[in-house]
Structure formats: structure tokens, C-alpha cells
Amino acid sequence: MTSITVLFTGANRPQATRSSLATAILRILSSQALAKLPKGEGSKLIVVDASIEVDALPAVKELQDNHGIDHLDIVIASAGVSYTWPSVAELKLDGLRGHLDPNVYSFITLYQATQTLLQKPSKEPIFTPIGSTAGCIACVFPPPPPPPPLSLNQLSIPNAAYGPNNAMVNWSTVRINSEESWLNALVLDPDWLQTDLGNAGAFRFGAEQAETTIDASCNGMIKVINESTKEKDGGKMIGWEGGIRGYR
């Protein structure tokens, strides 16, 4: 069976630690912890310490020079933060900038750094950010239970720092898919996960924990990636269970 090389960023986040897909990882906090992750039979885990925004190009070069990585089949951009939930009126520019650096700038530099290696696989490569419906302009599907109230097609949850970041990533992914005929670029929506960030957000808005388990979401997203094609999914936001999300 032909081996698949996957670059997974942000693997220190809990949703990434359950996935055995990753063979190369950028922007991690604990190399020792990642080295202990379970690995699929015949797979190899390579851990690269790097600041994804500043060192994406050197880190990818390290993968080539020191680890013999000559192509990438799949790039999953999972690095990101969400730590403040203001209204637009209350949004501090420092808070917006603090989200832009790891959520948007790192996404763009990762794509630029990996584009050449993504062009080398024999089959259709995939570039996908782990996105969020928080970046949708309006709600086009029912919110998860218990549903927060809707106000003019917007969830009544203040999200003026994180939401615009996701909108930028969503737009960029659709554009990448349009610009590159050889690349399947799509957004993966893991849902509201029971991670530290997800549960903190749930608690902030009155719920005991987030809705979706890590295992269910990761297994679902792996299935989506394995079955994805540009013709079917390119430019779309796909939920962990395979459903198509809306952007507007």
C-alpha cells in the first residue's frame, strides 16, 4: 500500500492528539508528549519544533533535508486560538490582532510554505484548515442543542474576535480551491468539541460541556478526508459527519 504523508499543524491541541494521521507536525508545545502518541501500523511520526508563522518555510525545509519528506499528500491546518468573546462594540484591537496572528497569518504562511510539496503526489492532494461555522456570515443550519437564540440570522453569542478570523480562513480556502486546479482545498468543521477550548466556551455560555466528543469528530473527519475529492468537496465546508455547511 502506498504511504501517505500528512502534515498536521497545531498538534498540541486536544483534537489533534487522537489522530494517527500525522506524520509531520509543526508548532508543538511538547515534543516528548507528541512522541508518545499512538501511531498506525507502518506509519512514522516526525515532530518539528517551529513557530508556524515565523518559521513555516525553514520547518518545511527541515522536513525535506533532515527527514527525506519529498511530497505532502495532505496538509491539515489546525493551529489556532480562541480566548475572548466580545461584541463588536467591546472588541479590543489587541484581541483581534492576537487572534489574527495564529489563526489567519499562520494559515496563509503554511499554505505558501507547503504548496510546492503538495504539487508532487501522484494523486490529488488535499489542503484543509480545521475551520468553524463561527466564520459564517449568517446561520444557514440549526444550531446544536441546546440552541442559543437567533437574532437576525446570527447566533446571540458575542464572537467578534474569533468569528472574523474564521471568515477570512473560509474565504481564503474557497479562493485557493478556485486558483489551483490540481488541489482539493476544503474547510473541515469539527463541530463544538469537548476540548479545553470547547468546554471553556460552553461553560462561558451556560452549558456543562461542548456537544461533540473528540473521538467521534476525529474519526468522522478522517473518513471525510479519505473519501474527499475536489469535484465533490473542493471549496466547501464539510462537517465531521459529512454534511455540507454554508458560508453565508
CSV table of C-alpha atoms in Angstrom, one decimal:
chain,number,residue,atom,x,y,z
A,1,MET,CA,0.0,0.0,0.0
A,2,THR,CA,1.3,3.4,-0.9
A,3,SER,CA,2.2,5.5,2.1
A,4,ILE,CA,0.5,8.8,2.7
A,5,THR,CA,2.4,11.8,4.1
A,6,VAL,CA,0.3,14.2,6.2
A,7,LEU,CA,1.4,17.5,7.7
A,8,PHE,CA,-0.7,18.4,10.8
A,9,THR,CA,-0.1,21.7,12.5
A,10,GLY,CA,-1.2,22.6,16.0
A,11,ALA,CA,-0.9,19.0,17.2
A,12,ASN,CA,-0.7,20.2,20.8
A,13,ARG,CA,-4.4,20.9,20.7
A,14,PRO,CA,-6.5,18.1,22.1
A,15,GLN,CA,-8.5,17.4,18.9
A,16,ALA,CA,-5.2,16.6,17.2
A,17,THR,CA,-3.8,14.3,19.8
A,18,ARG,CA,-6.2,11.5,19.0
A,19,SER,CA,-5.4,11.4,15.3
A,20,SER,CA,-2.9,8.9,14.0
A,21,LEU,CA,-2.8,10.5,10.6
A,22,ALA,CA,0.0,12.9,11.3
A,23,THR,CA,3.5,12.0,10.1
A,24,ALA,CA,4.9,15.5,10.4
A,25,ILE,CA,3.8,18.2,12.9
A,26,LEU,CA,4.6,21.9,13.2
A,27,ARG,CA,4.1,24.4,16.1
A,28,ILE,CA,4.0,22.0,19.1
A,29,LEU,CA,4.4,22.7,22.7
A,30,SER,CA,5.7,19.3,24.0
A,31,SER,CA,7.8,17.2,21.7
A,32,GLN,CA,8.1,14.5,24.3
A,33,ALA,CA,4.3,14.2,24.7
A,34,LEU,CA,3.8,14.0,21.0
A,35,ALA,CA,6.5,11.3,20.6
A,36,LYS,CA,4.3,9.1,22.8
A,37,LEU,CA,1.2,9.4,20.6
A,38,PRO,CA,-0.2,6.1,19.2
A,39,LYS,CA,0.9,5.6,15.6
A,40,GLY,CA,-0.8,3.5,12.9
A,41,GLU,CA,0.9,0.3,11.7
A,42,GLY,CA,3.6,1.2,9.3
A,43,SER,CA,3.4,4.9,10.0
A,44,LYS,CA,6.1,7.2,11.3
A,45,LEU,CA,5.7,10.3,13.4
A,46,ILE,CA,8.1,13.3,12.8
A,47,VAL,CA,7.9,16.1,15.3
A,48,VAL,CA,9.3,19.5,14.2
A,49,ASP,CA,9.5,22.4,16.7
A,50,ALA,CA,8.6,25.6,15.0
A,51,SER,CA,6.7,28.8,15.2
A,52,ILE,CA,4.3,28.3,12.3
A,53,GLU,CA,4.0,32.0,11.4
A,54,VAL,CA,7.7,32.8,11.5
A,55,ASP,CA,9.3,29.5,10.7
A,56,ALA,CA,7.0,27.7,8.3
A,57,LEU,CA,9.5,27.7,5.4
A,58,PRO,CA,12.5,26.7,7.5
A,59,ALA,CA,10.4,24.0,9.2
A,60,VAL,CA,9.3,22.5,5.8
A,61,LYS,CA,12.9,22.7,4.6
A,62,GLU,CA,13.9,20.7,7.7
A,63,LEU,CA,11.4,18.0,6.8
A,64,GLN,CA,12.9,17.8,3.3
A,65,ASP,CA,16.6,18.0,4.3
A,66,ASN,CA,16.6,16.0,7.6
A,67,HIS,CA,13.7,13.6,7.2
A,68,GLY,CA,13.5,12.9,3.5
A,69,ILE,CA,10.0,14.3,3.0
A,70,ASP,CA,9.7,14.9,-0.7
A,71,HIS,CA,6.0,15.4,-1.0
A,72,LEU,CA,2.9,16.0,1.0
A,73,ASP,CA,-0.4,14.3,0.3
A,74,ILE,CA,-2.5,16.1,2.9
A,75,VAL,CA,-1.9,19.3,4.9
A,76,ILE,CA,-4.2,19.9,7.9
A,77,ALA,CA,-4.0,23.4,9.4
A,78,SER,CA,-5.2,23.0,13.0
A,79,ALA,CA,-3.2,25.6,14.8
A,80,GLY,CA,-5.3,28.4,16.3
A,81,VAL,CA,-6.7,30.2,19.4
A,82,SER,CA,-9.9,31.5,20.8
A,83,TYR,CA,-9.7,33.2,24.2
A,84,THR,CA,-12.1,36.2,24.2
A,85,TRP,CA,-15.7,36.6,23.1
A,86,PRO,CA,-16.6,40.3,22.9
A,87,SER,CA,-19.3,42.1,21.0
A,88,VAL,CA,-18.2,44.3,18.1
A,89,ALA,CA,-18.7,47.3,20.3
A,90,GLU,CA,-16.5,45.8,23.0
A,91,LEU,CA,-13.8,44.4,20.7
A,92,LYS,CA,-10.3,45.5,21.5
A,93,LEU,CA,-7.9,45.7,18.6
A,94,ASP,CA,-5.2,43.9,20.6
A,95,GLY,CA,-7.6,41.0,21.0
A,96,LEU,CA,-8.4,40.9,17.3
A,97,ARG,CA,-4.7,41.1,16.4
A,98,GLY,CA,-4.0,38.3,18.9
A,99,HIS,CA,-6.3,36.1,17.0
A,100,LEU,CA,-5.2,37.1,13.6
A,101,ASP,CA,-1.5,36.0,14.1
A,102,PRO,CA,-2.1,32.3,14.9
A,103,ASN,CA,-5.4,31.9,13.1
A,104,VAL,CA,-5.0,33.7,9.8
A,105,TYR,CA,-1.4,34.7,9.2
A,106,SER,CA,-0.2,31.2,10.1
A,107,PHE,CA,-2.7,29.6,7.8
A,108,ILE,CA,-1.5,31.7,4.8
A,109,THR,CA,2.2,31.1,5.5
A,110,LEU,CA,1.6,27.4,6.0
A,111,TYR,CA,-0.1,27.2,2.6
A,112,GLN,CA,2.7,29.2,0.9
A,113,ALA,CA,5.4,27.0,2.6
A,114,THR,CA,3.8,23.7,1.6
A,115,GLN,CA,2.5,24.4,-1.9
A,116,THR,CA,5.5,23.0,-3.7
A,117,LEU,CA,5.4,19.7,-1.8
A,118,LEU,CA,1.7,19.5,-2.3
A,119,GLN,CA,2.2,19.5,-6.1
A,120,LYS,CA,4.3,16.4,-6.1
A,121,PRO,CA,1.9,13.5,-5.1
A,122,SER,CA,0.6,11.2,-7.8
A,123,LYS,CA,-3.0,11.6,-6.6
A,124,GLU,CA,-5.0,14.7,-5.9
A,125,PRO,CA,-3.5,16.4,-2.8
A,126,ILE,CA,-5.7,18.0,0.0
A,127,PHE,CA,-5.2,21.2,1.9
A,128,THR,CA,-7.7,21.8,4.7
A,129,PRO,CA,-7.9,24.1,7.7
A,130,ILE,CA,-9.9,22.9,10.7
A,131,GLY,CA,-12.4,25.7,10.5
A,132,SER,CA,-15.6,26.7,12.2
A,133,THR,CA,-19.1,27.9,11.4
A,134,ALA,CA,-18.3,30.8,13.7
A,135,GLY,CA,-17.0,32.4,10.5
A,136,CYS,CA,-20.3,32.1,8.6
A,137,ILE,CA,-22.0,35.4,7.9
A,138,ALA,CA,-25.4,34.0,8.7
A,139,CYS,CA,-26.8,30.8,10.2
A,140,VAL,CA,-27.9,28.5,7.4
A,141,PHE,CA,-28.5,25.4,9.6
A,142,PRO,CA,-30.0,24.8,13.0
A,143,PRO,CA,-27.6,25.4,15.9
A,144,PRO,CA,-26.7,22.4,18.1
A,145,PRO,CA,-28.9,21.8,21.1
A,146,PRO,CA,-29.5,23.5,23.4
A,147,PRO,CA,-29.8,26.1,20.7
A,148,PRO,CA,-28.7,29.6,21.5
A,149,PRO,CA,-31.3,32.2,20.4
A,150,LEU,CA,-31.1,33.5,16.9
A,151,SER,CA,-31.1,37.2,16.2
A,152,LEU,CA,-31.3,38.3,12.5
A,153,ASN,CA,-29.7,35.1,11.3
A,154,GLN,CA,-26.8,35.4,13.9
A,155,LEU,CA,-26.4,33.3,17.0
A,156,SER,CA,-26.7,35.5,20.0
A,157,ILE,CA,-23.2,34.8,21.1
A,158,PRO,CA,-20.6,37.6,21.2
A,159,ASN,CA,-17.7,36.4,19.0
A,160,ALA,CA,-16.2,39.5,17.4
A,161,ALA,CA,-12.5,38.3,17.7
A,162,TYR,CA,-12.7,34.7,16.6
A,163,GLY,CA,-15.6,34.9,14.1
A,164,PRO,CA,-13.9,37.3,11.6
A,165,ASN,CA,-10.7,35.2,11.7
A,166,ASN,CA,-12.7,32.1,10.5
A,167,ALA,CA,-14.4,34.1,7.8
A,168,MET,CA,-11.0,35.1,6.4
A,169,VAL,CA,-9.8,31.5,6.5
A,170,ASN,CA,-13.1,30.3,4.9
A,171,TRP,CA,-12.7,32.9,2.0
A,172,SER,CA,-9.1,32.0,1.5
A,173,THR,CA,-9.8,28.3,1.3
A,174,VAL,CA,-12.5,28.8,-1.3
A,175,ARG,CA,-10.1,31.1,-3.2
A,176,ILE,CA,-7.3,28.6,-3.1
A,177,ASN,CA,-9.5,25.9,-4.4
A,178,SER,CA,-10.5,28.2,-7.3
A,179,GLU,CA,-7.0,29.2,-8.1
A,180,GLU,CA,-5.4,25.8,-8.1
A,181,SER,CA,-7.0,23.2,-10.4
A,182,TRP,CA,-4.7,20.4,-9.1
A,183,LEU,CA,-5.5,21.0,-5.4
A,184,ASN,CA,-8.5,19.9,-3.3
A,185,ALA,CA,-8.9,22.7,-0.8
A,186,LEU,CA,-11.8,22.4,1.7
A,187,VAL,CA,-12.7,23.5,5.2
A,188,LEU,CA,-13.3,20.9,7.9
A,189,ASP,CA,-15.8,21.7,10.6
A,190,PRO,CA,-15.1,19.5,13.7
A,191,ASP,CA,-18.2,20.9,15.5
A,192,TRP,CA,-18.2,22.2,19.1
A,193,LEU,CA,-15.7,19.8,20.6
A,194,GLN,CA,-15.2,18.6,24.1
A,195,THR,CA,-11.6,20.1,24.2
A,196,ASP,CA,-10.3,22.6,26.8
A,197,LEU,CA,-11.3,25.5,24.5
A,198,GLY,CA,-14.6,24.0,23.5
A,199,ASN,CA,-15.7,23.2,27.1
A,200,ALA,CA,-14.5,26.6,28.3
A,201,GLY,CA,-16.7,28.2,25.6
A,202,ALA,CA,-19.6,26.0,26.6
A,203,PHE,CA,-19.2,26.9,30.2
A,204,ARG,CA,-19.0,30.6,29.3
A,205,PHE,CA,-22.4,30.3,27.7
A,206,GLY,CA,-24.1,28.3,30.3
A,207,ALA,CA,-23.6,24.7,29.1
A,208,GLU,CA,-21.8,22.0,31.1
A,209,GLN,CA,-19.6,20.9,28.2
A,210,ALA,CA,-19.4,21.1,24.4
A,211,GLU,CA,-21.6,18.8,22.3
A,212,THR,CA,-19.3,16.5,20.3
A,213,THR,CA,-16.7,14.1,21.6
A,214,ILE,CA,-13.2,14.2,20.4
A,215,ASP,CA,-13.2,10.6,19.2
A,216,ALA,CA,-16.4,11.0,17.1
A,217,SER,CA,-15.2,14.2,15.5
A,218,CYS,CA,-11.7,12.9,14.7
A,219,ASN,CA,-12.9,9.6,13.3
A,220,GLY,CA,-15.5,11.4,11.2
A,221,MET,CA,-13.0,13.9,9.8
A,222,ILE,CA,-10.6,11.1,8.9
A,223,LYS,CA,-13.4,9.4,7.0
A,224,VAL,CA,-14.3,12.7,5.2
A,225,ILE,CA,-10.6,13.2,4.2
A,226,ASN,CA,-10.2,9.6,3.0
A,227,GLU,CA,-13.3,9.9,0.7
A,228,SER,CA,-12.9,13.6,-0.4
A,229,THR,CA,-12.3,14.7,-4.0
A,230,LYS,CA,-12.1,18.2,-5.4
A,231,GLU,CA,-15.1,17.6,-7.6
A,232,LYS,CA,-17.3,16.6,-4.7
A,233,ASP,CA,-15.9,18.8,-1.8
A,234,GLY,CA,-13.5,21.4,-3.2
A,235,GLY,CA,-14.2,24.9,-1.9
A,236,LYS,CA,-16.9,23.7,0.6
A,237,MET,CA,-17.1,23.4,4.3
A,238,ILE,CA,-17.7,19.8,5.3
A,239,GLY,CA,-18.8,18.8,8.8
A,240,TRP,CA,-17.2,15.9,10.7
A,241,GLU,CA,-20.2,13.8,9.9
A,242,GLY,CA,-20.0,14.5,6.2
A,243,GLY,CA,-22.7,17.2,5.9
A,244,ILE,CA,-22.1,20.4,3.9
A,245,ARG,CA,-22.1,23.6,5.9
A,246,GLY,CA,-22.9,27.0,4.5
A,247,TYR,CA,-20.6,30.1,4.4
A,248,ARG,CA,-23.0,32.9,4.1
